[in-house]
Amino acid sequence: MIKDLSPIDKAKYVAACRAADLVQDGMRVGLGTGSTAAWLVRRLGERVRGEGLTIKGVPTSTATAQLAREEGIEVISLDQAGWLDLTIDGADEFDGEFNLIKGGGAALLQEKIVATASDQMVVIADAGKEVETLGAFPLPVEVIPFGWQTTRTLIEEALDTMDVLGTSVTLRMNGEAPKVTDEGNHILDLHLKRIGNARQLALVMNQIPGVVENGLFIDICDKVIVGYGDGRVELRDLNEGTVLTDMLSEGGDNLFSDLTD
């Protein structure tokens, strides 16, 4: 299978496979949203069907919930789970301190709630998502529909006082209509180019009336699994300060061997 994938899809696939190996029988697992997370859900489905793996999945979007059910994964709500052993999700950007920008799939609210209700959060991403400084990817901010234009104006005014390079704010569209999240809200994308102080920006954004949540994930992620187009995959542990490098075999879908610590 892996040899038939494009380099970018191969990178996502190997990261997802490596992350799936972290899931143990009986775990309650947060399932992320997006193209990389979809590979994870499919791989977990393979383990459920092939190995008899028993897990309870808490999806972060209706799309992920549907895919998980199709793959034979038991789906429960976060309220039913109470607390999660692990959440695995993608990211639009991550920096050296494992701070993230998420929300490209418009699921940032559920993603942040699920991630913070977990013993640990693992991010899976291709190498292109790593940045020195966050901000090249537009920062999503979820806002309620009522008075969203006023909220946008307040955001623009706040950005004038922030350490960012850009202050353009656009409403995310779905064809001719605004994009609607699973919670019935809108998404404003902040085109900042560079975020000098992500922690400060996250706090300021969430103080603005009409803002539900922002796509900056600060001090939430514990591990990042980075996939490469040649089949290499790195597991980086922020708390341990370690990097494990593995290789996915061309001859099998899930044959890893440790190469370096």
Coordinates of C-alpha atoms in Angstrom, one line a residue:
M1 CA 0.0 0.0 0.0
I2 CA 2.6 2.5 1.1
K3 CA 4.5 2.4 -2.2
D4 CA 1.4 3.6 -4.1
L5 CA 1.1 6.8 -2.0
S6 CA 2.4 10.2 -3.0
P7 CA 5.2 11.5 -0.7
I8 CA 2.9 13.8 1.3
D9 CA 0.3 11.0 1.8
K10 CA 3.1 8.6 2.7
A11 CA 4.3 11.0 5.3
K12 CA 0.8 11.3 6.8
Y13 CA 0.3 7.6 6.7
V14 CA 3.5 6.6 8.5
A15 CA 2.9 9.2 11.2
A16 CA -0.6 7.8 11.7
C17 CA 0.6 4.2 11.8
R18 CA 3.2 5.1 14.4
A19 CA 0.7 6.9 16.5
A20 CA -1.8 3.9 16.2
D21 CA 0.9 1.8 17.9
L22 CA 0.6 3.9 21.0
V23 CA -3.1 2.8 21.5
Q24 CA -3.5 -0.1 23.9
D25 CA -6.5 -2.3 24.5
G26 CA -9.2 -0.8 26.7
M27 CA -8.1 2.8 26.1
R28 CA -10.5 5.8 25.6
V29 CA -9.0 7.7 22.7
G30 CA -9.7 11.1 21.3
L31 CA -9.9 10.9 17.5
G32 CA -8.9 14.0 15.7
T33 CA -10.2 15.6 12.5
G34 CA -8.5 16.1 9.1
S35 CA -6.6 14.2 6.4
T36 CA -3.8 12.9 8.7
A37 CA -6.2 12.0 11.5
A38 CA -8.3 10.1 8.9
W39 CA -5.3 7.8 8.3
L40 CA -5.1 7.2 12.0
V41 CA -8.8 6.2 12.2
R42 CA -8.4 3.8 9.3
R43 CA -5.3 2.2 10.9
L44 CA -7.1 1.8 14.2
G45 CA -10.0 0.2 12.4
E46 CA -7.6 -2.3 10.9
R47 CA -6.3 -3.1 14.4
V48 CA -9.9 -3.5 15.7
R49 CA -10.8 -5.9 12.9
G50 CA -7.5 -7.7 12.6
E51 CA -6.2 -7.8 16.2
G52 CA -9.4 -7.6 18.2
L53 CA -8.3 -4.3 19.7
T54 CA -11.0 -2.9 22.0
I55 CA -11.1 0.8 22.4
K56 CA -13.7 3.6 22.8
G57 CA -13.2 6.5 20.5
V58 CA -14.3 10.1 21.2
P59 CA -14.4 11.9 17.8
T60 CA -13.8 15.6 17.4
S61 CA -16.2 16.1 14.5
T62 CA -19.2 14.5 12.8
A63 CA -17.0 13.5 9.9
T64 CA -14.6 11.7 12.2
A65 CA -17.5 10.0 14.0
Q66 CA -18.9 8.7 10.8
L67 CA -15.5 7.4 9.6
A68 CA -14.8 5.7 13.0
R69 CA -18.2 3.9 12.9
E70 CA -17.5 2.8 9.3
E71 CA -14.2 1.3 10.5
G72 CA -15.8 -0.6 13.4
I73 CA -14.6 1.6 16.2
E74 CA -17.0 2.0 19.1
V75 CA -17.9 5.7 19.3
I76 CA -18.9 7.4 22.6
S77 CA -19.3 11.0 23.7
L78 CA -16.8 12.9 25.9
D79 CA -19.4 13.0 28.6
Q80 CA -19.7 9.2 28.5
A81 CA -16.0 8.8 28.5
G82 CA -15.4 11.2 31.4
W83 CA -11.7 11.4 30.8
L84 CA -9.4 10.1 28.0
D85 CA -6.2 8.2 28.1
L86 CA -4.9 9.7 24.8
T87 CA -5.9 12.1 22.0
I88 CA -4.3 11.8 18.6
D89 CA -4.9 14.6 16.2
G90 CA -3.2 16.5 13.3
A91 CA -2.1 20.1 13.2
D92 CA -1.8 22.9 10.7
E93 CA 1.5 24.1 12.2
F94 CA 3.7 23.2 15.2
D95 CA 6.8 24.9 16.6
G96 CA 9.7 23.6 18.6
E97 CA 7.8 23.9 21.9
F98 CA 4.9 21.9 20.5
N99 CA 2.6 24.9 20.3
L100 CA 0.1 24.4 17.6
I101 CA -2.2 26.1 15.1
K102 CA -5.3 24.0 14.5
G103 CA -8.7 24.5 12.9
G104 CA -8.1 24.2 9.2
G105 CA -10.9 21.6 9.3
A106 CA -13.2 23.9 11.3
A107 CA -13.2 21.5 14.3
L108 CA -11.0 23.5 16.6
L109 CA -13.5 23.8 19.4
Q110 CA -14.2 20.1 19.9
E111 CA -10.5 19.3 19.2
K112 CA -9.4 21.6 22.0
I113 CA -12.0 20.3 24.5
V114 CA -11.1 16.7 23.8
A115 CA -7.3 17.3 23.8
T116 CA -7.5 19.0 27.2
A117 CA -9.6 16.2 28.6
S118 CA -6.8 13.7 28.0
D119 CA -3.8 12.4 29.9
Q120 CA -1.7 13.2 26.9
M121 CA -2.1 14.6 23.4
V122 CA -0.1 13.3 20.4
V123 CA 0.1 15.3 17.2
I124 CA 0.7 13.5 13.9
A125 CA 1.9 15.6 11.0
D126 CA 4.0 15.6 7.9
A127 CA 7.4 17.4 8.1
G128 CA 6.0 20.4 6.2
K129 CA 3.9 21.4 9.2
E130 CA 6.9 22.2 11.3
V131 CA 7.7 26.0 11.6
E132 CA 10.2 28.1 13.5
T133 CA 7.4 30.6 14.4
L134 CA 3.7 30.1 14.2
G135 CA 1.6 32.3 11.9
A136 CA 2.2 31.4 8.3
F137 CA -1.0 29.3 8.4
P138 CA -4.1 31.6 9.0
L139 CA -5.2 31.4 12.6
P140 CA -8.8 30.1 12.8
V141 CA -11.1 31.8 15.4
E142 CA -14.6 30.3 16.0
V143 CA -17.2 33.0 16.6
I144 CA -21.0 33.0 17.1
P145 CA -23.0 34.1 14.0
F146 CA -24.8 36.9 15.9
G147 CA -22.8 40.1 15.4
W148 CA -19.9 38.4 13.8
Q149 CA -19.0 41.5 11.9
T150 CA -18.7 43.4 15.1
T151 CA -16.6 40.6 16.5
R152 CA -14.3 40.8 13.5
T153 CA -13.9 44.5 14.0
L154 CA -13.0 44.0 17.7
I155 CA -10.5 41.3 16.6
E156 CA -8.9 43.6 14.1
E157 CA -8.6 46.4 16.7
A158 CA -6.9 43.9 19.1
L159 CA -4.5 42.7 16.5
D160 CA -3.2 46.3 16.1
T161 CA -1.7 45.9 19.6
M162 CA -0.3 42.4 19.1
D163 CA 3.1 41.2 17.9
V164 CA 2.0 40.0 14.5
L165 CA 3.0 40.9 10.9
G166 CA -0.5 40.9 9.4
T167 CA -4.0 42.0 10.6
S168 CA -6.3 40.8 7.8
V169 CA -9.4 38.9 9.0
T170 CA -11.6 37.0 6.6
L171 CA -14.8 35.0 7.0
R172 CA -14.4 31.4 6.0
M173 CA -16.8 30.5 3.2
N174 CA -18.4 27.3 2.0
G175 CA -19.3 28.2 -1.5
E176 CA -21.6 31.2 -1.4
A177 CA -22.4 30.8 2.3
P178 CA -20.3 31.1 5.5
K179 CA -18.7 27.9 6.7
V180 CA -20.8 26.5 9.6
T181 CA -19.1 24.5 12.3
D182 CA -20.6 21.4 14.0
E183 CA -21.7 23.8 16.8
G184 CA -23.4 26.2 14.3
N185 CA -20.8 28.9 14.5
H186 CA -18.6 30.7 11.9
I187 CA -14.9 30.7 11.4
L188 CA -12.8 33.9 11.0
D189 CA -9.3 33.3 9.6
L190 CA -6.6 35.7 10.9
H191 CA -3.9 36.2 8.3
L192 CA -1.0 37.1 10.7
K193 CA 2.1 35.8 8.8
R194 CA 4.0 35.6 12.1
I195 CA 2.9 35.4 15.7
G196 CA 5.4 36.9 18.1
N197 CA 3.7 35.9 21.4
A198 CA 1.2 33.1 20.8
R199 CA 0.3 32.7 24.5
Q200 CA -0.6 36.4 24.8
L201 CA -2.6 36.3 21.5
A202 CA -4.6 33.3 22.6
L203 CA -5.6 35.0 25.9
V204 CA -6.6 38.2 24.2
M205 CA -8.7 36.5 21.5
N206 CA -10.7 34.6 24.0
Q207 CA -11.6 37.8 25.9
I208 CA -13.4 39.3 22.9
P209 CA -17.2 39.1 23.0
G210 CA -18.5 36.8 20.3
V211 CA -15.3 34.6 20.2
V212 CA -16.0 31.0 21.2
E213 CA -12.4 29.7 20.9
N214 CA -9.2 30.2 19.0
G215 CA -7.0 27.7 17.1
L216 CA -3.8 28.3 19.2
F217 CA -3.1 25.2 21.3
I218 CA -0.6 26.2 23.9
D219 CA 0.9 23.8 26.5
I220 CA -1.5 21.0 25.4
C221 CA 0.6 18.8 23.1
D222 CA 2.9 16.2 24.7
K223 CA 4.3 14.3 21.7
V224 CA 4.7 15.0 18.0
I225 CA 5.0 12.3 15.4
V226 CA 6.5 13.6 12.2
G227 CA 6.2 11.6 9.0
Y228 CA 8.5 12.0 6.0
G229 CA 7.9 11.1 2.3
D230 CA 10.6 8.4 2.3
G231 CA 8.8 6.4 5.0
R232 CA 10.8 7.7 8.0
V233 CA 8.9 8.8 11.1
E234 CA 10.1 10.6 14.2
L235 CA 8.4 10.4 17.6
R236 CA 9.4 13.5 19.6
D237 CA 8.6 13.6 23.3
L238 CA 8.6 17.1 24.8
N239 CA 8.7 16.0 28.4
E240 CA 11.4 13.4 28.0
G241 CA 13.4 15.4 25.5
T242 CA 13.8 12.3 23.3
V243 CA 13.5 11.6 19.6
L244 CA 12.9 8.1 18.3
T245 CA 13.3 7.5 14.6
D246 CA 11.6 4.5 12.8
M247 CA 11.0 3.4 9.3
L248 CA 7.9 1.9 7.8
S249 CA 8.8 -1.1 5.7
E250 CA 7.8 -1.0 2.0
G251 CA 6.8 -4.7 2.4
G252 CA 4.3 -4.2 5.2
D253 CA 1.8 -1.7 6.5
N254 CA 3.0 -1.6 10.0
L255 CA 6.5 -3.0 10.4
F256 CA 8.6 -0.5 12.4
S257 CA 12.2 -1.0 13.6
D258 CA 14.0 1.4 15.9
L259 CA 16.9 3.0 14.2
T260 CA 18.1 5.7 16.7
D261 CA 17.2 7.1 20.0

